[in-house]
Tab-separated table of C-alpha atoms in Angstrom:
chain	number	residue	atom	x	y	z
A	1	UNK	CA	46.170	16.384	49.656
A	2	UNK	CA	44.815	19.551	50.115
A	3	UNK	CA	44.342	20.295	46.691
A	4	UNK	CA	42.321	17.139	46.464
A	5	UNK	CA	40.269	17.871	49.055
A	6	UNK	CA	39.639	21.451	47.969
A	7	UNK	CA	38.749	19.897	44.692
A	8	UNK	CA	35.989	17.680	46.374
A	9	UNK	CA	34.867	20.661	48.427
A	10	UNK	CA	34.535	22.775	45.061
A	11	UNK	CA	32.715	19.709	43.785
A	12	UNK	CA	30.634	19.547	46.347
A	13	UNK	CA	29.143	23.328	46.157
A	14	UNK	CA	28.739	23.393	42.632
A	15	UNK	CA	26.518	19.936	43.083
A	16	UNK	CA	24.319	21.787	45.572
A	17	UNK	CA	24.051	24.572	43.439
A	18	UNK	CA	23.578	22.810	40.277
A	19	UNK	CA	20.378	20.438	42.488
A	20	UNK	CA	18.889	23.664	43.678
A	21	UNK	CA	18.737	26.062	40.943
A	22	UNK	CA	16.059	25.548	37.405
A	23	UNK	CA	19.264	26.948	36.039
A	24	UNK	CA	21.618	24.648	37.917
A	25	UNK	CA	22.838	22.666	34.898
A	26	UNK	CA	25.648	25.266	34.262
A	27	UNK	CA	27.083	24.601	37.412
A	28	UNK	CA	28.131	20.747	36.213
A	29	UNK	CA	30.260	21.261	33.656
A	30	UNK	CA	33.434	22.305	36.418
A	31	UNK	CA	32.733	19.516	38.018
A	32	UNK	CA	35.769	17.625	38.639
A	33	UNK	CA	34.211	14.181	39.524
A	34	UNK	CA	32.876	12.620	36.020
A	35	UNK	CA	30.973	10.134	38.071
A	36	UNK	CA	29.555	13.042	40.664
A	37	UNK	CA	28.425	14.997	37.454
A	38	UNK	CA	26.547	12.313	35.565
A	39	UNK	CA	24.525	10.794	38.167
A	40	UNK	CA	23.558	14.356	39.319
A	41	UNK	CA	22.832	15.048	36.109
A	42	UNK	CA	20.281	11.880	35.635
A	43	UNK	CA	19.119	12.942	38.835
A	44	UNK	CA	18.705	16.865	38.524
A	45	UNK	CA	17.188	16.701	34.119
A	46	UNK	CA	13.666	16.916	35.443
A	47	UNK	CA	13.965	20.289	36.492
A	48	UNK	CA	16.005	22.087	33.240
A	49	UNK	CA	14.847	22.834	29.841
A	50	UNK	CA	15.746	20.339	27.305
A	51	UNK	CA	18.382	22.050	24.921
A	52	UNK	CA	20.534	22.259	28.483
A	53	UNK	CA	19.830	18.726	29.248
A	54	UNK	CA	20.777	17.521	25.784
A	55	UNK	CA	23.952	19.492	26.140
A	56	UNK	CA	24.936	18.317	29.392
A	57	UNK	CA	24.449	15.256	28.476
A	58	UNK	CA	26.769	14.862	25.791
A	59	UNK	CA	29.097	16.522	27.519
A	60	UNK	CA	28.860	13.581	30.605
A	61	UNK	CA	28.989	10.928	27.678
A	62	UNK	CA	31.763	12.264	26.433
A	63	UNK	CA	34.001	11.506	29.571
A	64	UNK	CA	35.506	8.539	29.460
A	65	UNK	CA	36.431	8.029	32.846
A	66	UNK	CA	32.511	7.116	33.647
A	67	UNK	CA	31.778	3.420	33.989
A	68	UNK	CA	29.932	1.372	30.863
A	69	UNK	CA	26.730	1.645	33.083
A	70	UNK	CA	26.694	4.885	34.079
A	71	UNK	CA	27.368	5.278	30.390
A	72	UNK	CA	24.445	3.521	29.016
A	73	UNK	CA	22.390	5.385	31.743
A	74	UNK	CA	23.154	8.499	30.083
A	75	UNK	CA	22.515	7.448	26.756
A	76	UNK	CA	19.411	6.161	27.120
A	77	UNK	CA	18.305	9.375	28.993
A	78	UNK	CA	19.470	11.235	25.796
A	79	UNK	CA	17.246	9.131	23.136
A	80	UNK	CA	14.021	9.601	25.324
A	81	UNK	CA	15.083	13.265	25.577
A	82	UNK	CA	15.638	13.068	21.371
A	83	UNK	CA	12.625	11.505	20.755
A	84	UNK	CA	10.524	14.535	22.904
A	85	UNK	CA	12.669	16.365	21.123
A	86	UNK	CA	10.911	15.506	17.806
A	87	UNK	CA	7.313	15.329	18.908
A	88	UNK	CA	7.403	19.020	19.957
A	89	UNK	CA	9.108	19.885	16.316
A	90	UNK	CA	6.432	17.987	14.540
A	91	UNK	CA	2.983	19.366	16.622
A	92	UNK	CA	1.631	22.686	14.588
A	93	UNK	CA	-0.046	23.917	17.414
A	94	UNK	CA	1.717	23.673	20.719
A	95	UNK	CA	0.055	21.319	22.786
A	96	UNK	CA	3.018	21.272	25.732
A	97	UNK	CA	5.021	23.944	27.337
A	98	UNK	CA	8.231	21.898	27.566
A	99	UNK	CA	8.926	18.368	27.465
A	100	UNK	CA	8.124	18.089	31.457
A	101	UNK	CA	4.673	18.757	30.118
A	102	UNK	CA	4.868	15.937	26.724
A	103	UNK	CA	6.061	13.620	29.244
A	104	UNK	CA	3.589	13.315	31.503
A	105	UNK	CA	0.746	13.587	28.690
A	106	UNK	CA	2.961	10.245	27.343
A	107	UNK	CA	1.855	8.758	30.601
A	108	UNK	CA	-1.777	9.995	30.567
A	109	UNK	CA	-2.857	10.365	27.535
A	110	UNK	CA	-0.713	8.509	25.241
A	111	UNK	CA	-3.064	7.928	22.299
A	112	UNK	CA	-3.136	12.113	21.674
A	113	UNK	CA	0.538	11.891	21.498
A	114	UNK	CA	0.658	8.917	18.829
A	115	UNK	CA	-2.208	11.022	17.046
A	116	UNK	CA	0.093	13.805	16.733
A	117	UNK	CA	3.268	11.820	15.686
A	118	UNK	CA	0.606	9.731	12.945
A	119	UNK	CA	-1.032	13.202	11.522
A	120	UNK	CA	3.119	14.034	10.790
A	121	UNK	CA	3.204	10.872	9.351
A	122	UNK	CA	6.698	10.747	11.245
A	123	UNK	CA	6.053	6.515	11.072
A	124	UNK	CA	9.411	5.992	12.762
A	125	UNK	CA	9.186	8.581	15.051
A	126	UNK	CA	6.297	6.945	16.440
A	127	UNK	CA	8.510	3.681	16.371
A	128	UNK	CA	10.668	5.257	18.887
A	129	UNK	CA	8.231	6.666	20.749
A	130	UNK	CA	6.856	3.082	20.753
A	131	UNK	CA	10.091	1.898	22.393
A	132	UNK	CA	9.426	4.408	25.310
A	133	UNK	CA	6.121	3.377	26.353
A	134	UNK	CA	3.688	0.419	26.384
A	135	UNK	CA	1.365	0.636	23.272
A	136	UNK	CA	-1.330	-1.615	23.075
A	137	UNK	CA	-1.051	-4.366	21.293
A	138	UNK	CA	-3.870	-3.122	18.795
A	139	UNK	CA	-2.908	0.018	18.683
A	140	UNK	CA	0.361	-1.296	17.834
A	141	UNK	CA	-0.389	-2.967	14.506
A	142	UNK	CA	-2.506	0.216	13.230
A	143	UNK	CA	0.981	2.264	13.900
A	144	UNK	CA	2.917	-0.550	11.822
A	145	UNK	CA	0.140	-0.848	9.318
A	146	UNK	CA	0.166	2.380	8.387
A	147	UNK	CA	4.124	2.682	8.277
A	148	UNK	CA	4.115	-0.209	6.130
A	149	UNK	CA	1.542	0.699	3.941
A	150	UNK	CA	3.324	4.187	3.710
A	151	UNK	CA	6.735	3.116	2.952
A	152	UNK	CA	4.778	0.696	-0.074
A	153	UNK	CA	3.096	3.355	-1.145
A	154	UNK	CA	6.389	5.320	-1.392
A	155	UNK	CA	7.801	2.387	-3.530
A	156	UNK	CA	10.582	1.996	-0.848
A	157	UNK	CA	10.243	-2.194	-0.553
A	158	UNK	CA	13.488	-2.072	1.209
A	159	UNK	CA	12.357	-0.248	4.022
A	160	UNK	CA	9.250	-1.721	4.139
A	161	UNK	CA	11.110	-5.229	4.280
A	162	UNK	CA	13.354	-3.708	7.385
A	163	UNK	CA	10.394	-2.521	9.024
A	164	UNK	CA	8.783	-6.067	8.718
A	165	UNK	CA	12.131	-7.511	10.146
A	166	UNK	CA	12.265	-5.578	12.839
A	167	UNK	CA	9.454	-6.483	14.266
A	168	UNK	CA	9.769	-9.292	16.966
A	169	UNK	CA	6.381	-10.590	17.113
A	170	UNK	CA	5.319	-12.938	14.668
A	171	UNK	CA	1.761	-12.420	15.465
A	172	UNK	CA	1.889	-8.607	15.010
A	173	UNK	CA	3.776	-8.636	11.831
A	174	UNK	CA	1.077	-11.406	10.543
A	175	UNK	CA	-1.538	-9.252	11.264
A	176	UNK	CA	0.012	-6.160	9.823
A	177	UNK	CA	1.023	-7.959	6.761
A	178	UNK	CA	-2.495	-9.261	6.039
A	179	UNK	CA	-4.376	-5.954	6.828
A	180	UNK	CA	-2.408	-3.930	5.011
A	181	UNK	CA	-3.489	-6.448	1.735
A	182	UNK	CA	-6.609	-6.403	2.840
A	183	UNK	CA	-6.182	-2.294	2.089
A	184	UNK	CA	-5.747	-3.105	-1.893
A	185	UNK	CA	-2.831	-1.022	-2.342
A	186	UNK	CA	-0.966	-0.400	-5.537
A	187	UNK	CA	-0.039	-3.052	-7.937
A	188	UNK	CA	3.939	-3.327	-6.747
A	189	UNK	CA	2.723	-3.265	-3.121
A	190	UNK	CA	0.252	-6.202	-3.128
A	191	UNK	CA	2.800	-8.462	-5.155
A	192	UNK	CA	5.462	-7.559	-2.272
A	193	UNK	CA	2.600	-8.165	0.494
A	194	UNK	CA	1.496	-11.623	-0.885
A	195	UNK	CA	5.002	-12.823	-1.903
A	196	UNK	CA	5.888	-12.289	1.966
A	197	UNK	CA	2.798	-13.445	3.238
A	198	UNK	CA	3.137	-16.815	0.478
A	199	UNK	CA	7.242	-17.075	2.025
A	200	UNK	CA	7.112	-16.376	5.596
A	201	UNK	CA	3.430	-17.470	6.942
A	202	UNK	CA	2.112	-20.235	4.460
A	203	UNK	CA	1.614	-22.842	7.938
A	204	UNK	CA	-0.356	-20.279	9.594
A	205	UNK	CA	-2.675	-19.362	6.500
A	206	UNK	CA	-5.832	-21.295	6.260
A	207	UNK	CA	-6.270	-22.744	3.070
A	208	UNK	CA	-8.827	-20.367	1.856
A	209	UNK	CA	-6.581	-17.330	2.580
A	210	UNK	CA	-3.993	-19.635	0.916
A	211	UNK	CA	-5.814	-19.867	-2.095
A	212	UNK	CA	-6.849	-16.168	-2.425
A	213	UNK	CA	-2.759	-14.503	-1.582
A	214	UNK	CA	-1.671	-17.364	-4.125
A	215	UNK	CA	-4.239	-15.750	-6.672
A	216	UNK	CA	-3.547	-12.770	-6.187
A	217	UNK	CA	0.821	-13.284	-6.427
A	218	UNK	CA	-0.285	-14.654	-9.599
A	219	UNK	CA	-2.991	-12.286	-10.959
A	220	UNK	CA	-0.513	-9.220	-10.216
A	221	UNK	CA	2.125	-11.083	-12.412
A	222	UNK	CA	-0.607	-11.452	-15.238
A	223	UNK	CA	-1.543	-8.065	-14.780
A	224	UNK	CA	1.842	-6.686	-15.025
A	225	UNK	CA	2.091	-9.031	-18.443
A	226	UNK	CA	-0.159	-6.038	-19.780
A	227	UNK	CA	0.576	-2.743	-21.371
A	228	UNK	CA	1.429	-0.168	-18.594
A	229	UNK	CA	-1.647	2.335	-19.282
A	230	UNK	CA	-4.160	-0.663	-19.419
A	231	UNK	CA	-3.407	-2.386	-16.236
A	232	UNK	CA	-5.620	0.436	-14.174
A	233	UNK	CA	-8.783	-1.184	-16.052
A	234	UNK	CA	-7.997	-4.573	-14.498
A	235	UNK	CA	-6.553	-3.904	-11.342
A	236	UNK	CA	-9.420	-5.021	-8.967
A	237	UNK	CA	-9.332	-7.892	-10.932
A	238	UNK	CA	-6.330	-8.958	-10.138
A	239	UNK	CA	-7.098	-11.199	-6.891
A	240	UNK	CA	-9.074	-13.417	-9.369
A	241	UNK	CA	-6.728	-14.388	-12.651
A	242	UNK	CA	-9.268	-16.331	-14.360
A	243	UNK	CA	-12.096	-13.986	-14.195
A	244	UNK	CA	-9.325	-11.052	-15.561
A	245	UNK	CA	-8.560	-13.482	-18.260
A	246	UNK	CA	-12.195	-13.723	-18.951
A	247	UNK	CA	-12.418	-9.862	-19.126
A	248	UNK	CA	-9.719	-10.041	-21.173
A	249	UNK	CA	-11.675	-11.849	-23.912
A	250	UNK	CA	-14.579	-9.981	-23.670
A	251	UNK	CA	-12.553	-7.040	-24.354
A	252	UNK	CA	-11.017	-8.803	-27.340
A	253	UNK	CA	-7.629	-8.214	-26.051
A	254	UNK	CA	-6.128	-11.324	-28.011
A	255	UNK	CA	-2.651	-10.725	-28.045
A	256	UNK	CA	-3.014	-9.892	-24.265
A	257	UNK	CA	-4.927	-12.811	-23.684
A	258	UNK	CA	-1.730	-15.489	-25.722
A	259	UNK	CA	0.613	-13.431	-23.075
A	260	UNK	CA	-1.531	-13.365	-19.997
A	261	UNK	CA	-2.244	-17.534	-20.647
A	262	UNK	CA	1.477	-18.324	-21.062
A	263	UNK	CA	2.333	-16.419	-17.697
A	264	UNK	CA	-0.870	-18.307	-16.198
A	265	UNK	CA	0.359	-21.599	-17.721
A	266	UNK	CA	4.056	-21.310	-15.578
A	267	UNK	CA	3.064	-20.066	-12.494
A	268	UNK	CA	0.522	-22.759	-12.036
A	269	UNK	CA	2.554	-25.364	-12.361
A	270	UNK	CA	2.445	-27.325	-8.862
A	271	UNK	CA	-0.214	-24.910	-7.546
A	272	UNK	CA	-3.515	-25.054	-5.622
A	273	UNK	CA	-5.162	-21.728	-5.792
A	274	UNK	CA	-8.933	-22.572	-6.664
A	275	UNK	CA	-7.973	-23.552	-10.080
A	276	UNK	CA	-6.071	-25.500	-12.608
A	277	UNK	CA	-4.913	-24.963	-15.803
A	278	UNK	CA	-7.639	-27.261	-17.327
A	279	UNK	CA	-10.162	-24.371	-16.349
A	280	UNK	CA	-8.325	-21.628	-18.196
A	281	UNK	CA	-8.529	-24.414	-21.101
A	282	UNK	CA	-12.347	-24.930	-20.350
A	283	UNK	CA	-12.834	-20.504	-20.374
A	284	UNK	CA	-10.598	-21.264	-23.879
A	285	UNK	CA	-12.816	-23.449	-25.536
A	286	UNK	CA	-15.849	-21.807	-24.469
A	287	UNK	CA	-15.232	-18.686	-26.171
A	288	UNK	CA	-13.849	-20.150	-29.003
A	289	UNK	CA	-17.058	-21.825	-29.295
A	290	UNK	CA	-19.057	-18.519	-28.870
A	291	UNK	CA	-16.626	-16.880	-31.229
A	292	UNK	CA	-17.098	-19.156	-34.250
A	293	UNK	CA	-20.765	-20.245	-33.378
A	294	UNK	CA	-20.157	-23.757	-33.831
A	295	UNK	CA	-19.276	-26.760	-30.906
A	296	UNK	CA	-15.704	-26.965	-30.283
A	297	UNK	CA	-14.930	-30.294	-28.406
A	298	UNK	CA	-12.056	-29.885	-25.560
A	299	UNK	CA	-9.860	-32.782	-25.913
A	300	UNK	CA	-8.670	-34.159	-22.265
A	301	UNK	CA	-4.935	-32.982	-22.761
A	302	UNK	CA	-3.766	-30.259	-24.471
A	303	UNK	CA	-0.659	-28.879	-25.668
A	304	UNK	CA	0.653	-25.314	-25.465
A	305	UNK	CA	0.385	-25.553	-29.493
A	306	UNK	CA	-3.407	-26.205	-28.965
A	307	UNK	CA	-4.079	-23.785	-26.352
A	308	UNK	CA	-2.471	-21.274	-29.191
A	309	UNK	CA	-4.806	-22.830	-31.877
A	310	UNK	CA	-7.653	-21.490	-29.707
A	311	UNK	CA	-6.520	-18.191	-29.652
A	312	UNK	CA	-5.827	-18.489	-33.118
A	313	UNK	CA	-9.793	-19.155	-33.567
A	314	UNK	CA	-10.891	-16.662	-31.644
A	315	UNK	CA	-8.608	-14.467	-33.341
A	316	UNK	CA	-10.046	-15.434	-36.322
A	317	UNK	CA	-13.794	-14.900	-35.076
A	318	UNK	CA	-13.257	-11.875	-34.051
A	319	UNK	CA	-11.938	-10.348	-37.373
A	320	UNK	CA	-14.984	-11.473	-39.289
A	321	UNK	CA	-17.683	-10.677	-36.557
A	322	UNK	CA	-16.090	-8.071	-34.076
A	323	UNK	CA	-14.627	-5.345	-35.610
A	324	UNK	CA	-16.397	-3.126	-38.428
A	325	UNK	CA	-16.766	0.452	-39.351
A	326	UNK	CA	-20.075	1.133	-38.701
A	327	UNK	CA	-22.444	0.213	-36.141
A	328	UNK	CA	-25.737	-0.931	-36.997
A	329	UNK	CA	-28.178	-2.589	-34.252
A	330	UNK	CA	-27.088	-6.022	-35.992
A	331	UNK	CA	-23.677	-5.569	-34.929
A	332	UNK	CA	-24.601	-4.495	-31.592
A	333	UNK	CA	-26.686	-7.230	-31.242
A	334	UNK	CA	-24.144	-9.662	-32.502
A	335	UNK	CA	-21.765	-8.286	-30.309
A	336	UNK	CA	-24.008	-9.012	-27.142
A	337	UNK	CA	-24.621	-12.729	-28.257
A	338	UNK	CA	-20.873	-13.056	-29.017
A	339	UNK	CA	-19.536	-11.491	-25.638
A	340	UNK	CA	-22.737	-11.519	-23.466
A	341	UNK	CA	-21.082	-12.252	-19.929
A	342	UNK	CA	-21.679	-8.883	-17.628
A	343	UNK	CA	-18.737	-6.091	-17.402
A	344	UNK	CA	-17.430	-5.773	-14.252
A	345	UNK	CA	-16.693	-1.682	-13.293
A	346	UNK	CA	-13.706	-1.263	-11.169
A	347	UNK	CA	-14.144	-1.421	-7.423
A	348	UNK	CA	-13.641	2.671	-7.325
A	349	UNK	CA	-13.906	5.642	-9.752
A	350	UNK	CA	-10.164	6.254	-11.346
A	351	UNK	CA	-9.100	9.746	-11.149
A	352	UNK	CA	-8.446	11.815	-14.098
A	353	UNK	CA	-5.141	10.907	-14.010
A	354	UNK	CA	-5.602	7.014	-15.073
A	355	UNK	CA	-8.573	7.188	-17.778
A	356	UNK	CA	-7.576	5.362	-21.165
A	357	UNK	CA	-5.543	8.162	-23.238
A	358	UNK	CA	-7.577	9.753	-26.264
A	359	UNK	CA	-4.745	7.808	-28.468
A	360	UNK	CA	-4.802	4.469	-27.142
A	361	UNK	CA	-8.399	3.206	-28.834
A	362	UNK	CA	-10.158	4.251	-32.229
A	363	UNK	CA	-12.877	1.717	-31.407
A	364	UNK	CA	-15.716	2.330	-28.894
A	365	UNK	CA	-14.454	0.027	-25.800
A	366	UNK	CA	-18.282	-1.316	-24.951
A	367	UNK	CA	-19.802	-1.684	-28.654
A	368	UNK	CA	-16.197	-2.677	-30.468
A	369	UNK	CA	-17.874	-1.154	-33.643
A	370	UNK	CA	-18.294	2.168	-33.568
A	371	UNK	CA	-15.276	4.197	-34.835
A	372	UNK	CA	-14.000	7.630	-33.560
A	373	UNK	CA	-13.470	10.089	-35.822
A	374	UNK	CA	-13.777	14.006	-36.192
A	375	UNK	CA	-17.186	14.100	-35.808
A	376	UNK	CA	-17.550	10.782	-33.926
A	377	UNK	CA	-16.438	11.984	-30.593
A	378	UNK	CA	-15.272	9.835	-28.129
A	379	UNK	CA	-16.048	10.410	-24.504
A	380	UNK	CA	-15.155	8.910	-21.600
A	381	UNK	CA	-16.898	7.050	-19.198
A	382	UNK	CA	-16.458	8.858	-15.494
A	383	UNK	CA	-17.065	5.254	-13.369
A	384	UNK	CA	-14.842	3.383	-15.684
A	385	UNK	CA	-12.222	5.651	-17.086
A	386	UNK	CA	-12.851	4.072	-20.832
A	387	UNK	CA	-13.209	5.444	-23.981
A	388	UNK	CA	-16.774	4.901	-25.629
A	389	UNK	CA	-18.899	5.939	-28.432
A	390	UNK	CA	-21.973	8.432	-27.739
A	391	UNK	CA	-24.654	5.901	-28.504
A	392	UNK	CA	-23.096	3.678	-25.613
A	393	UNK	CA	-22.651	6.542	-23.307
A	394	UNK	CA	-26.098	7.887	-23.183
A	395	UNK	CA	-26.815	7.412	-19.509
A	396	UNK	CA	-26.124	9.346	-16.218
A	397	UNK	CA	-25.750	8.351	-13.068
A	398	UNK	CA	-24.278	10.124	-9.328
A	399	UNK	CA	-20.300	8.964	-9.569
A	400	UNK	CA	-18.149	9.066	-6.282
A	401	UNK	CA	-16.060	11.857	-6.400
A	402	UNK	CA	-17.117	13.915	-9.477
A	403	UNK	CA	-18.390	17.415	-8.845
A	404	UNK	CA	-21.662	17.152	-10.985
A	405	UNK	CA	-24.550	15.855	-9.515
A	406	UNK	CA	-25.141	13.047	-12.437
A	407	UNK	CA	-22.432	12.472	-14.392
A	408	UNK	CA	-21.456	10.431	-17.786
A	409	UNK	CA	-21.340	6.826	-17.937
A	410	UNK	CA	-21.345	3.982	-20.154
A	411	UNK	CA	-24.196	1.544	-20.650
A	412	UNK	CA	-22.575	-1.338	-18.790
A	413	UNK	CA	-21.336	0.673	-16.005
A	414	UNK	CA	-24.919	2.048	-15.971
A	415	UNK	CA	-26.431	-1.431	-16.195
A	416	UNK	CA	-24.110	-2.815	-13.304
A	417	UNK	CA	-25.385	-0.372	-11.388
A	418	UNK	CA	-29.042	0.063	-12.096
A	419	UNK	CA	-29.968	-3.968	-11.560
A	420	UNK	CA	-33.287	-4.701	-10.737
């Protein structure tokens, strides 16, 4: 008994000393009394430095004489700790003394805080953060946004898809889900954005928005139907199929075209996305039409064999009209009549990086005529990223992101641009 009661009297000291002193936290650890220790310790962390909190902490976890609540007290005082923990590793320029100091600035000013953790681009740091504090609820689904469109951008879809699941508000993960479309990202990203969207909030779409993630699910499959260095030139057109079909065909990209109209043909099948299969027929015919220069009746069904018997013609048409060696200003103006619909530039300036290889084209990609050789240079366009003859690249215009003041363009990029 006296043992026991000496025990309790040592206990007692070393708590007094251990709430007094800024170095007090030593003074737990020969603390007899588990429970004594650990609610001292929740009681006394506000006054010691963190690397002696986190320690102490552990160390009162690690008893397992301590109830299951006193437990989970002491756990969840050792994430919050954790998490300050990380915001002071990830700041460049120290902002807080200690993680008294981050603490309160979570309370005050919690938007410089999130600023920090977001210029890191620590995403799921600022997840747990999240969990400490109220965020708004706007502020909220700019932190997720730019997680999600981060992991997407990373090509990590399983992440992003845990991310998305994790979140317990529908609303919020709507929202994210259609801003971060509404962002254009990447090819692989916007399939994975609409194909969740299209499964998991098709009753909450309006039709319109409907119509336009359905086109786009589709257009990204069409556009990944086309050879890996080409897709860059239709990407913007890929939230409208038809009109990237009609580029297509302008282009003269006939074998493209057979592929990109079988893929269309399956995926509309018992779809509603603005339009039907009978248009791509119509957009068919009509170029056919303008292809061989004679009237080409539609019949009011047609078979896959007679959708292929189009292409076929236009195949055909183009190998007597659209492709010769030299370019005289009758084959430039027969080119115009043939193809006379206006070229559509992509939304942005492709770097460098993503502008047709020298090896992919010997033909000019705006006349179709003129041939490169060694001393018929081919040059490429700076707004478009194609390759093109001199005679069609004789214009200059101020291009976003390139260094000279005017730079090189083609004459339809210069034409799009230049409208009266």
């Amino acid at each position: 008994q006296d043992v026991e009661e000496l025990v309790n009297v040592k206990d007692a000291v070393l708590s007094c000393a251990a709430a007094e002193d800024k170095d007090g936290w030593q003074y737990l650890f020969p603390v007899k009394n588990a429970t004594l220790r650990s609610r001292l310790a929740l009681r006394c962390l506000d006054k010691w430095p963190l690397d002696a909190c986190l320690e102490i902490l552990a160390y009162c976890i690690s008893d397992l004489s301590i109830t299951d609540e006193l437990k989970a007290s002491l756990q969840s005082r050792k994430k919050e700790l954790q998490v300050y923990q990380k915001i002071l590793n990830v700041q460049n320029e120290p902002l807080w003394n200690d993680w008294q100091d981050l603490k309160k600035a979570c309370t005050d000013d919690p938007q410089a805080v999130m600023n920090i953790i977001l210029k890191a681009k620590d995403y799921e740091l600022c997840e747990e953060w999240g969990h400490l504090y109220p965020v708004p609820r706007e502020d909220l689904i700019n932190l997720h946004r730019e997680h999600l469109l981060h992991l997407l951008e990373m090509g990590d879809m399983e992440k992003a898809l845990q991310l998305l699941q994790r979140i317990e508000d529908p609303g919020i993960c709507l929202a994210i889900s259609e801003q971060s479309l509404d962002q254009h990202p990447n090819l692989a990203a916007s399939h994975f954005l609409a194909d969740y969207l299209t499964a998991h909030f098709y009753a909450n779409l309006t039709t319109a928005r409907r119509n336009e993630i359905q086109a786009l699910y589709i257009g990204s499959k069409v556009l990944l139907s086309l050879p890996e260095l080409s897709r860059v030139n239709y990407f913007h057109l890929s939230s409208r199929p038809l009109l990237m079909l009609e580029q297509l065909l302008m282009n003269m990209k006939v074998d493209w075209v057979a592929v990109a109209v079988q893929t269309l043909h399956q995926l509309l099948a018992g779809q509603e996305i603005g339009f039907t299969v009978e248009d791509i027929d119509n957009l068919l015919s009509k170029y056919a039409e303008k292809a061989l220069n004679f009237p080409f009746t539609l019949k009011e069904k047609r078979s896959e064999k007679s959708t292929l018997g189009i292409l076929k013609i236009i195949f055909y048409a183009i190998s007597l009209f659209g492709v010769t060696i030299s370019a005289s200003p009758r084959d430039r103006s027969l080119q115009q009549n043939l193809f006379p619909h206006e070229f559509v530039p992509p939304e942005k300036p492709p770097p460098k990086q993503q502008w047709i290889p020298d090896d992919t084209e010997t033909l000019c990609m705006v006349c179709k005529t003129e041939r490169f050789t060694m001393f018929n240079r081919r040059h490429h366009c700076r707004r478009c990223g194609r390759l093109v003859c001199s005679s069609c690249s004789s214009k200059k215009m101020a291009v976003e992101a390139c260094r000279e003041n005017l730079s090189r363009v083609c004459d339809q990029c210069y034409s799009y641009y230049n409208r009266e």
